[in-house]
Amino acid sequence: MIDTNKIVLTGIKPTGIPHFGNYIGALKSIIDLSKTNKTFMFIADLHALNSIHNPEVIREHTYQAAALMIAMGADLNNTVLFRQSDIAEIYQLNTLLMNLTPKGLMNRAHSYKAMVDKNNASDLDPDAGINMGLYTYPILMAADILLYNSDIVPVGADQKQHVEFARDIAGYFNHTYKPLFKLPEPLIRQDAGLVPGLDGRKMSKSYDNTISLLAPEAELKKKIMRIITDSKTPDEAKNPDESTIFLLYKHFATEPEITEFAEMFRRGGMGYGTAKQILFDKVNSVLAEPRKKYENLMANTAEIDNILANGANYARQIASKKIEEIKHAMLG
Ligand code: ADP
Ligand code: TRP
């Protein structure tokens, strides 16, 4: 159980309509915590800038991410939902923290190293296609986390290192100047696992095997029916834990339903077509309401703008006070 006095924060990078993997691996935790804790949830559009250079696309993805969080139940009474780029103090803190962050720390970032490895494997210059936004990504993320005094940062497993960097950077600051920063802790959902995509590999935009969380009903059905299965006949017993169908189902059903579905796999007698239909019926019934809410919001983006503007006003109050303290500590 998380102490309800703790401040929770996460950023959602607007790079496309969130899929089942994003929701199960990262977004669900923060939506759940928003029901009990003060929560900062922002759309990390500045982080998307290192890969998306089209403003309309960033804007559209920002609306999609914000609408999805609201539709999936983020509790707006406890949640400060805002757009990262609306807070001027974030650019300031980013510049200030640059001067405390060792270059070597950035060299060790998994996301940067993965790009370098890819370039090396293709015989390209190691830094080909890598801009400074990508290279210094963890500093901006540390600024996000530290500016709002966050205690707990729910993230997908791949983001854990970035939160640890934020902790390191907070430590350098506290040691060099004065202890203005809390040391944040990552919160990783242990039970999420890696959500498989349509082809059985990790669900990921880069593999083109995703299912959009709030896709229209017909698209959801089409995608679920396209899940790749092995060649077992309906009569054969199957291992639920090796089936993408079951691995998706278990995140939407109740405990007794999960036990029963697993039993149907093990017993044999259920073909994959039937299993897919059961998965579709379950997911479709759970997501019908949120989907309606999402579609309404996307048809009325002025309402999203309004929510984001209110969130930014609140976030700015915290940020402006904090940045004054930091500037005073660093610049006198
Ligand atoms: P993608 O791989 O589709 O580009 P991102 O890298 O933008 O997804 O992921 C955003 C967040 O969603 C990350 O915190 C990541 O941990 C989580 N996530 C993405 N795909 C999955 C998955 N298949 N299973 C669990 N979590 C995932
Ligand atoms: N880097 C995160 C991602 O790619 C998004 C993000 C930006 C974030 N700033 C953050 C997450 C601060 C947690 C806290 O998913």
CSV table of C-alpha atoms and ligand atoms in Angstrom, one decimal:
chain,number,residue,atom,x,y,z
A,1,MET,CA,0.0,0.0,0.0
A,2,ILE,CA,1.3,3.5,-0.9
A,3,ASP,CA,1.1,6.1,1.8
A,4,THR,CA,-1.8,8.4,0.8
A,5,ASN,CA,0.3,11.5,1.7
A,6,LYS,CA,2.8,10.7,-0.9
A,7,ILE,CA,2.8,12.8,-4.1
A,8,VAL,CA,2.6,10.7,-7.2
A,9,LEU,CA,3.7,11.9,-10.7
A,10,THR,CA,4.1,10.5,-14.1
A,11,GLY,CA,4.5,11.8,-17.7
A,12,ILE,CA,3.0,10.3,-20.8
A,13,LYS,CA,4.9,10.8,-24.0
A,14,PRO,CA,2.4,11.7,-26.8
A,15,THR,CA,3.7,9.5,-29.5
A,16,GLY,CA,0.5,7.8,-30.7
A,17,ILE,CA,-2.8,6.5,-29.3
A,18,PRO,CA,-1.8,4.5,-26.2
A,19,HIS,CA,-2.1,0.7,-26.8
A,20,PHE,CA,-2.9,-2.2,-24.4
A,21,GLY,CA,0.9,-2.5,-23.5
A,22,ASN,CA,1.2,1.2,-22.6
A,23,TYR,CA,-2.0,1.0,-20.5
A,24,ILE,CA,-1.2,-2.2,-18.6
A,25,GLY,CA,2.5,-1.6,-18.2
A,26,ALA,CA,2.4,2.1,-17.3
A,27,LEU,CA,-0.8,4.0,-17.3
A,28,LYS,CA,-3.1,1.8,-15.2
A,29,SER,CA,-1.0,2.3,-12.0
A,30,ILE,CA,-1.2,6.0,-12.0
A,31,ILE,CA,-4.9,6.0,-12.8
A,32,ASP,CA,-5.5,3.7,-9.8
A,33,LEU,CA,-3.3,5.9,-7.5
A,34,SER,CA,-5.1,9.1,-8.6
A,35,LYS,CA,-8.1,7.7,-6.6
A,36,THR,CA,-6.2,7.9,-3.3
A,37,ASN,CA,-3.2,10.3,-3.8
A,38,LYS,CA,-2.4,13.8,-5.0
A,39,THR,CA,-1.3,13.1,-8.5
A,40,PHE,CA,0.5,15.0,-11.2
A,41,MET,CA,-0.1,13.6,-14.6
A,42,PHE,CA,1.3,15.5,-17.6
A,43,ILE,CA,1.6,15.0,-21.3
A,44,ALA,CA,5.3,15.0,-22.0
A,45,ASP,CA,5.2,16.9,-25.3
A,46,LEU,CA,8.7,18.3,-24.9
A,47,HIS,CA,10.0,14.7,-24.7
A,48,ALA,CA,8.1,13.8,-27.9
A,49,LEU,CA,10.0,16.7,-29.7
A,50,ASN,CA,13.2,14.6,-30.0
A,51,SER,CA,11.4,12.4,-32.5
A,52,ILE,CA,8.3,14.2,-33.8
A,53,HIS,CA,8.9,17.5,-35.7
A,54,ASN,CA,5.3,18.1,-36.8
A,55,PRO,CA,3.3,20.3,-34.4
A,56,GLU,CA,-0.1,19.1,-35.6
A,57,VAL,CA,0.9,15.5,-34.9
A,58,ILE,CA,2.2,16.4,-31.4
A,59,ARG,CA,-1.0,18.3,-30.7
A,60,GLU,CA,-3.3,15.5,-31.8
A,61,HIS,CA,-1.3,12.9,-29.8
A,62,THR,CA,-1.5,15.2,-26.8
A,63,TYR,CA,-5.3,15.3,-27.0
A,64,GLN,CA,-5.4,11.5,-27.4
A,65,ALA,CA,-3.3,10.8,-24.4
A,66,ALA,CA,-5.1,13.3,-22.2
A,67,ALA,CA,-8.6,12.1,-23.3
A,68,LEU,CA,-7.5,8.5,-22.7
A,69,MET,CA,-6.4,9.2,-19.1
A,70,ILE,CA,-9.7,11.0,-18.3
A,71,ALA,CA,-11.8,8.3,-20.1
A,72,MET,CA,-10.0,5.5,-18.3
A,73,GLY,CA,-10.9,7.0,-14.9
A,74,ALA,CA,-8.2,9.4,-13.8
A,75,ASP,CA,-9.8,11.1,-10.8
A,76,LEU,CA,-9.8,14.7,-11.7
A,77,ASN,CA,-10.5,15.7,-8.1
A,78,ASN,CA,-7.0,14.6,-7.1
A,79,THR,CA,-5.3,14.9,-10.4
A,80,VAL,CA,-3.4,17.8,-11.9
A,81,LEU,CA,-3.5,17.0,-15.6
A,82,PHE,CA,-1.4,19.3,-17.7
A,83,ARG,CA,0.8,19.7,-20.7
A,84,GLN,CA,4.5,19.7,-19.9
A,85,SER,CA,5.4,22.6,-22.3
A,86,ASP,CA,2.8,24.9,-20.6
A,87,ILE,CA,5.1,25.3,-17.6
A,88,ALA,CA,7.9,27.7,-18.3
A,89,GLU,CA,9.7,26.7,-15.1
A,90,ILE,CA,10.5,23.3,-16.6
A,91,TYR,CA,12.7,24.8,-19.3
A,92,GLN,CA,14.5,26.7,-16.6
A,93,LEU,CA,15.0,23.8,-14.3
A,94,ASN,CA,16.3,21.8,-17.2
A,95,THR,CA,19.0,24.4,-17.9
A,96,LEU,CA,19.9,24.6,-14.2
A,97,LEU,CA,20.2,20.8,-13.8
A,98,MET,CA,22.4,20.5,-16.9
A,99,ASN,CA,25.2,22.0,-14.9
A,100,LEU,CA,25.0,19.3,-12.2
A,101,THR,CA,24.6,16.3,-14.4
A,102,PRO,CA,27.8,14.4,-15.4
A,103,LYS,CA,28.0,13.7,-19.1
A,104,GLY,CA,29.0,10.1,-18.1
A,105,LEU,CA,25.5,9.6,-16.6
A,106,MET,CA,23.9,10.4,-19.9
A,107,ASN,CA,26.3,8.1,-21.8
A,108,ARG,CA,25.0,5.2,-19.6
A,109,ALA,CA,21.3,5.9,-20.4
A,110,HIS,CA,19.7,2.7,-21.9
A,111,SER,CA,17.7,4.6,-24.5
A,112,TYR,CA,20.7,6.5,-25.8
A,113,LYS,CA,22.9,3.3,-25.7
A,114,ALA,CA,20.3,1.4,-27.6
A,115,MET,CA,20.4,4.0,-30.4
A,116,VAL,CA,24.2,3.9,-30.5
A,117,ASP,CA,24.1,0.0,-30.6
A,118,LYS,CA,21.7,0.2,-33.5
A,119,ASN,CA,23.9,2.6,-35.4
A,120,ASN,CA,27.0,0.5,-34.8
A,121,ALA,CA,25.2,-2.6,-36.0
A,122,SER,CA,24.3,-0.8,-39.2
A,123,ASP,CA,27.8,0.5,-39.7
A,124,LEU,CA,26.7,4.1,-39.2
A,125,ASP,CA,28.3,6.9,-37.2
A,126,PRO,CA,27.5,6.0,-33.6
A,127,ASP,CA,25.6,9.2,-33.1
A,128,ALA,CA,23.7,9.2,-36.4
A,129,GLY,CA,20.2,10.5,-35.9
A,130,ILE,CA,20.7,11.3,-32.2
A,131,ASN,CA,19.8,14.9,-31.3
A,132,MET,CA,20.6,16.5,-28.0
A,133,GLY,CA,17.0,16.2,-26.9
A,134,LEU,CA,17.4,12.5,-27.0
A,135,TYR,CA,20.8,12.6,-25.4
A,136,THR,CA,19.7,14.8,-22.5
A,137,TYR,CA,16.3,13.3,-22.2
A,138,PRO,CA,16.9,12.0,-18.6
A,139,ILE,CA,17.8,15.6,-17.4
A,140,LEU,CA,14.4,17.0,-18.6
A,141,MET,CA,12.7,14.0,-17.0
A,142,ALA,CA,14.6,14.6,-13.7
A,143,ALA,CA,13.3,18.2,-13.9
A,144,ASP,CA,9.8,17.0,-14.4
A,145,ILE,CA,10.0,14.8,-11.3
A,146,LEU,CA,11.8,17.2,-9.0
A,147,LEU,CA,10.0,20.4,-9.8
A,148,TYR,CA,6.7,19.1,-8.3
A,149,ASN,CA,8.2,17.5,-5.2
A,150,SER,CA,7.2,14.0,-6.3
A,151,ASP,CA,7.7,11.0,-4.0
A,152,ILE,CA,6.5,8.2,-6.2
A,153,VAL,CA,6.9,7.9,-9.9
A,154,PRO,CA,4.8,5.0,-11.5
A,155,VAL,CA,6.5,4.0,-14.8
A,156,GLY,CA,6.9,1.1,-17.1
A,157,ALA,CA,10.0,-1.1,-16.4
A,158,ASP,CA,12.0,0.5,-19.2
A,159,GLN,CA,11.8,3.9,-17.4
A,160,LYS,CA,13.2,2.8,-14.1
A,161,GLN,CA,16.7,3.9,-14.9
A,162,HIS,CA,15.5,7.4,-15.7
A,163,VAL,CA,13.9,7.7,-12.3
A,164,GLU,CA,17.1,6.5,-10.7
A,165,PHE,CA,18.9,9.2,-12.6
A,166,ALA,CA,16.5,11.8,-11.2
A,167,ARG,CA,17.3,10.5,-7.8
A,168,ASP,CA,21.0,10.8,-8.5
A,169,ILE,CA,20.7,14.4,-9.8
A,170,ALA,CA,18.6,15.3,-6.8
A,171,GLY,CA,21.4,13.9,-4.6
A,172,TYR,CA,24.1,16.0,-6.4
A,173,PHE,CA,22.0,19.1,-5.9
A,174,ASN,CA,21.2,18.5,-2.2
A,175,HIS,CA,24.8,17.8,-1.5
A,176,THR,CA,26.2,20.7,-3.5
A,177,TYR,CA,23.6,23.3,-2.4
A,178,LYS,CA,20.9,22.5,0.1
A,179,PRO,CA,18.4,19.7,0.5
A,180,LEU,CA,15.6,21.2,-1.6
A,181,PHE,CA,14.8,18.0,-3.5
A,182,LYS,CA,13.0,14.9,-2.3
A,183,LEU,CA,14.5,11.6,-3.5
A,184,PRO,CA,11.8,10.1,-5.8
A,185,GLU,CA,11.1,6.4,-6.0
A,186,PRO,CA,10.1,4.5,-9.1
A,187,LEU,CA,7.0,2.3,-8.8
A,188,ILE,CA,7.0,-0.5,-11.3
A,189,ARG,CA,3.9,-2.8,-11.6
A,190,GLN,CA,5.3,-6.2,-10.8
A,191,ASP,CA,2.3,-8.1,-12.1
A,192,ALA,CA,2.1,-6.4,-15.5
A,193,GLY,CA,4.8,-8.4,-17.3
A,194,LEU,CA,5.5,-7.7,-20.9
A,195,VAL,CA,2.2,-7.4,-22.7
A,196,PRO,CA,2.4,-9.4,-26.0
A,197,GLY,CA,1.3,-8.0,-29.3
A,198,LEU,CA,-0.7,-9.5,-32.1
A,199,ASP,CA,2.4,-11.5,-33.3
A,200,GLY,CA,3.4,-12.7,-29.8
A,201,ARG,CA,6.4,-10.3,-29.5
A,202,LYS,CA,6.3,-7.4,-27.1
A,203,MET,CA,3.4,-5.1,-28.0
A,204,SER,CA,5.2,-2.1,-29.4
A,205,LYS,CA,4.6,0.7,-32.0
A,206,SER,CA,7.9,-0.3,-33.5
A,207,TYR,CA,6.7,-3.8,-34.3
A,208,ASP,CA,3.4,-2.7,-35.7
A,209,ASN,CA,1.6,-5.3,-33.6
A,210,THR,CA,-0.5,-3.1,-31.3
A,211,ILE,CA,-4.1,-2.9,-30.4
A,212,SER,CA,-5.2,0.7,-29.5
A,213,LEU,CA,-6.8,0.7,-26.1
A,214,LEU,CA,-9.9,2.6,-27.1
A,215,ALA,CA,-10.1,1.5,-30.8
A,216,PRO,CA,-13.7,1.5,-32.2
A,217,GLU,CA,-15.5,-1.8,-31.6
A,218,ALA,CA,-15.1,-3.1,-35.2
A,219,GLU,CA,-11.3,-2.4,-35.2
A,220,LEU,CA,-10.9,-4.1,-31.7
A,221,LYS,CA,-12.7,-7.2,-33.0
A,222,LYS,CA,-10.6,-7.3,-36.2
A,223,LYS,CA,-7.4,-7.0,-34.3
A,224,ILE,CA,-8.3,-9.6,-31.7
A,225,MET,CA,-9.3,-12.1,-34.4
A,226,ARG,CA,-5.8,-11.5,-36.0
A,227,ILE,CA,-3.9,-12.6,-32.9
A,228,ILE,CA,-1.4,-15.2,-34.0
A,229,THR,CA,-1.8,-18.6,-32.3
A,230,ASP,CA,0.0,-21.9,-32.6
A,231,SER,CA,-1.5,-24.8,-34.6
A,232,LYS,CA,-3.1,-26.8,-31.7
A,233,THR,CA,-6.6,-28.2,-32.6
A,234,PRO,CA,-9.6,-27.2,-30.5
A,235,ASP,CA,-9.5,-30.5,-28.6
A,236,GLU,CA,-5.9,-30.2,-27.5
A,237,ALA,CA,-5.0,-28.9,-24.0
A,238,LYS,CA,-3.2,-25.5,-24.1
A,239,ASN,CA,-1.0,-23.6,-21.7
A,240,PRO,CA,-2.8,-20.3,-20.9
A,241,ASP,CA,0.4,-18.6,-19.9
A,242,GLU,CA,1.8,-19.0,-23.4
A,243,SER,CA,-1.3,-17.6,-25.1
A,244,THR,CA,-1.5,-13.9,-26.0
A,245,ILE,CA,-5.3,-14.3,-25.8
A,246,PHE,CA,-5.1,-15.3,-22.1
A,247,LEU,CA,-2.3,-12.9,-21.3
A,248,LEU,CA,-4.5,-10.0,-22.5
A,249,TYR,CA,-7.7,-11.4,-20.9
A,250,LYS,CA,-6.3,-11.5,-17.4
A,251,HIS,CA,-5.9,-7.8,-17.2
A,252,PHE,CA,-9.6,-7.1,-17.8
A,253,ALA,CA,-11.5,-10.0,-16.1
A,254,THR,CA,-12.3,-10.8,-12.4
A,255,GLU,CA,-10.3,-13.4,-10.5
A,256,PRO,CA,-13.0,-16.2,-10.9
A,257,GLU,CA,-13.3,-15.4,-14.6
A,258,ILE,CA,-9.5,-15.6,-15.0
A,259,THR,CA,-9.4,-19.0,-13.2
A,260,GLU,CA,-12.2,-20.4,-15.3
A,261,PHE,CA,-10.7,-19.2,-18.6
A,262,ALA,CA,-7.3,-20.7,-17.7
A,263,GLU,CA,-9.1,-24.0,-16.9
A,264,MET,CA,-10.8,-24.0,-20.3
A,265,PHE,CA,-7.3,-23.7,-21.9
A,266,ARG,CA,-5.9,-26.5,-19.8
A,267,ARG,CA,-8.8,-28.8,-20.2
A,268,GLY,CA,-8.8,-28.7,-24.0
A,269,GLY,CA,-12.0,-28.6,-26.1
A,270,MET,CA,-11.8,-24.8,-26.7
A,271,GLY,CA,-10.6,-23.6,-30.1
A,272,TYR,CA,-8.7,-20.4,-30.5
A,273,GLY,CA,-11.6,-18.8,-32.4
A,274,THR,CA,-13.8,-19.3,-29.4
A,275,ALA,CA,-11.1,-18.0,-27.0
A,276,LYS,CA,-10.7,-14.9,-29.1
A,277,GLN,CA,-14.5,-14.3,-29.0
A,278,ILE,CA,-14.4,-14.6,-25.2
A,279,LEU,CA,-11.5,-12.2,-25.0
A,280,PHE,CA,-13.3,-9.7,-27.4
A,281,ASP,CA,-16.6,-9.8,-25.4
A,282,LYS,CA,-14.8,-9.2,-22.1
A,283,VAL,CA,-12.5,-6.4,-23.3
A,284,ASN,CA,-15.3,-4.8,-25.3
A,285,SER,CA,-17.7,-4.7,-22.4
A,286,VAL,CA,-15.1,-3.3,-20.0
A,287,LEU,CA,-14.0,-0.6,-22.5
A,288,ALA,CA,-17.4,0.4,-23.9
A,289,GLU,CA,-18.0,3.2,-21.5
A,290,PRO,CA,-14.4,4.7,-21.5
A,291,ARG,CA,-14.5,4.5,-25.3
A,292,LYS,CA,-17.7,6.5,-25.5
A,293,LYS,CA,-16.2,9.1,-23.1
A,294,TYR,CA,-12.9,9.2,-25.1
A,295,GLU,CA,-14.8,9.7,-28.4
A,296,ASN,CA,-16.9,12.5,-26.8
A,297,LEU,CA,-13.8,14.3,-25.6
A,298,MET,CA,-12.0,13.9,-28.9
A,299,ALA,CA,-15.0,15.5,-30.6
A,300,ASN,CA,-14.8,18.4,-28.1
A,301,THR,CA,-11.1,19.2,-27.7
A,302,ALA,CA,-12.0,22.6,-26.2
A,303,GLU,CA,-13.0,20.7,-23.1
A,304,ILE,CA,-9.6,19.0,-23.0
A,305,ASP,CA,-7.9,22.4,-23.5
A,306,ASN,CA,-9.9,23.6,-20.5
A,307,ILE,CA,-8.9,20.7,-18.3
A,308,LEU,CA,-5.2,21.1,-19.3
A,309,ALA,CA,-5.3,24.8,-18.7
A,310,ASN,CA,-6.7,24.4,-15.2
A,311,GLY,CA,-4.0,21.8,-14.5
A,312,ALA,CA,-1.3,24.1,-15.8
A,313,ASN,CA,-2.5,26.9,-13.5
A,314,TYR,CA,-2.2,24.7,-10.5
A,315,ALA,CA,1.1,23.1,-11.5
A,316,ARG,CA,2.6,26.6,-12.2
A,317,GLN,CA,1.9,27.7,-8.7
A,318,ILE,CA,4.0,24.9,-7.3
A,319,ALA,CA,6.7,25.2,-10.0
A,320,SER,CA,7.2,29.0,-9.6
A,321,LYS,CA,7.7,28.7,-5.9
A,322,LYS,CA,10.1,25.8,-6.3
A,323,ILE,CA,12.2,27.4,-9.1
A,324,GLU,CA,12.7,30.6,-7.0
A,325,GLU,CA,14.2,28.5,-4.2
A,326,ILE,CA,16.4,26.6,-6.6
A,327,LYS,CA,17.6,29.7,-8.4
A,328,HIS,CA,18.3,31.4,-5.0
A,329,ALA,CA,20.3,28.3,-3.9
A,330,MET,CA,22.3,28.2,-7.1
A,331,LEU,CA,22.7,31.8,-8.2
A,332,GLY,CA,22.4,33.7,-4.9
B,1,ADP,P1,6.2,1.5,-27.7
B,1,ADP,O1,7.1,0.3,-27.5
B,1,ADP,O2,4.9,1.1,-28.3
B,1,ADP,O3,6.9,2.6,-28.5
B,1,ADP,P2,6.6,3.2,-25.5
B,1,ADP,O4,8.1,2.9,-25.5
B,1,ADP,O5,6.2,4.6,-25.9
B,1,ADP,O6,5.8,2.1,-26.3
B,1,ADP,O7,6.1,2.9,-24.0
B,1,ADP,C1,5.5,3.8,-23.1
B,1,ADP,C2,5.3,3.1,-21.8
B,1,ADP,O8,4.4,1.9,-21.9
B,1,ADP,C3,6.6,2.6,-21.2
B,1,ADP,O9,6.7,3.0,-19.9
B,1,ADP,C4,6.6,1.1,-21.3
B,1,ADP,O10,7.1,0.5,-20.2
B,1,ADP,C5,5.1,0.8,-21.4
B,1,ADP,N1,4.9,-0.3,-22.4
B,1,ADP,C6,5.0,-0.2,-23.7
B,1,ADP,N2,4.8,-1.4,-24.3
B,1,ADP,C7,4.6,-2.3,-23.3
B,1,ADP,C8,4.3,-3.7,-23.2
B,1,ADP,N3,4.2,-4.4,-24.4
B,1,ADP,N4,4.2,-4.3,-22.0
B,1,ADP,C9,4.3,-3.6,-20.9
B,1,ADP,N5,4.5,-2.3,-20.9
B,1,ADP,C10,4.7,-1.6,-22.0
B,2,TRP,N1,10.0,9.1,-20.4
B,2,TRP,C1,8.6,8.7,-20.1
B,2,TRP,C2,8.2,7.7,-21.2
B,2,TRP,O1,8.8,7.6,-22.2
B,2,TRP,C3,7.7,9.9,-20.1
B,2,TRP,C4,8.1,10.9,-19.0
B,2,TRP,C5,8.5,12.1,-19.2
B,2,TRP,C6,8.0,10.7,-17.6
B,2,TRP,N2,8.7,12.7,-18.0
B,2,TRP,C7,8.4,11.9,-17.0
B,2,TRP,C8,7.6,9.6,-16.8
B,2,TRP,C9,8.5,12.0,-15.6
B,2,TRP,C10,7.7,9.8,-15.4
B,2,TRP,C11,8.1,11.0,-14.9
B,2,TRP,O2,7.3,6.9,-21.0
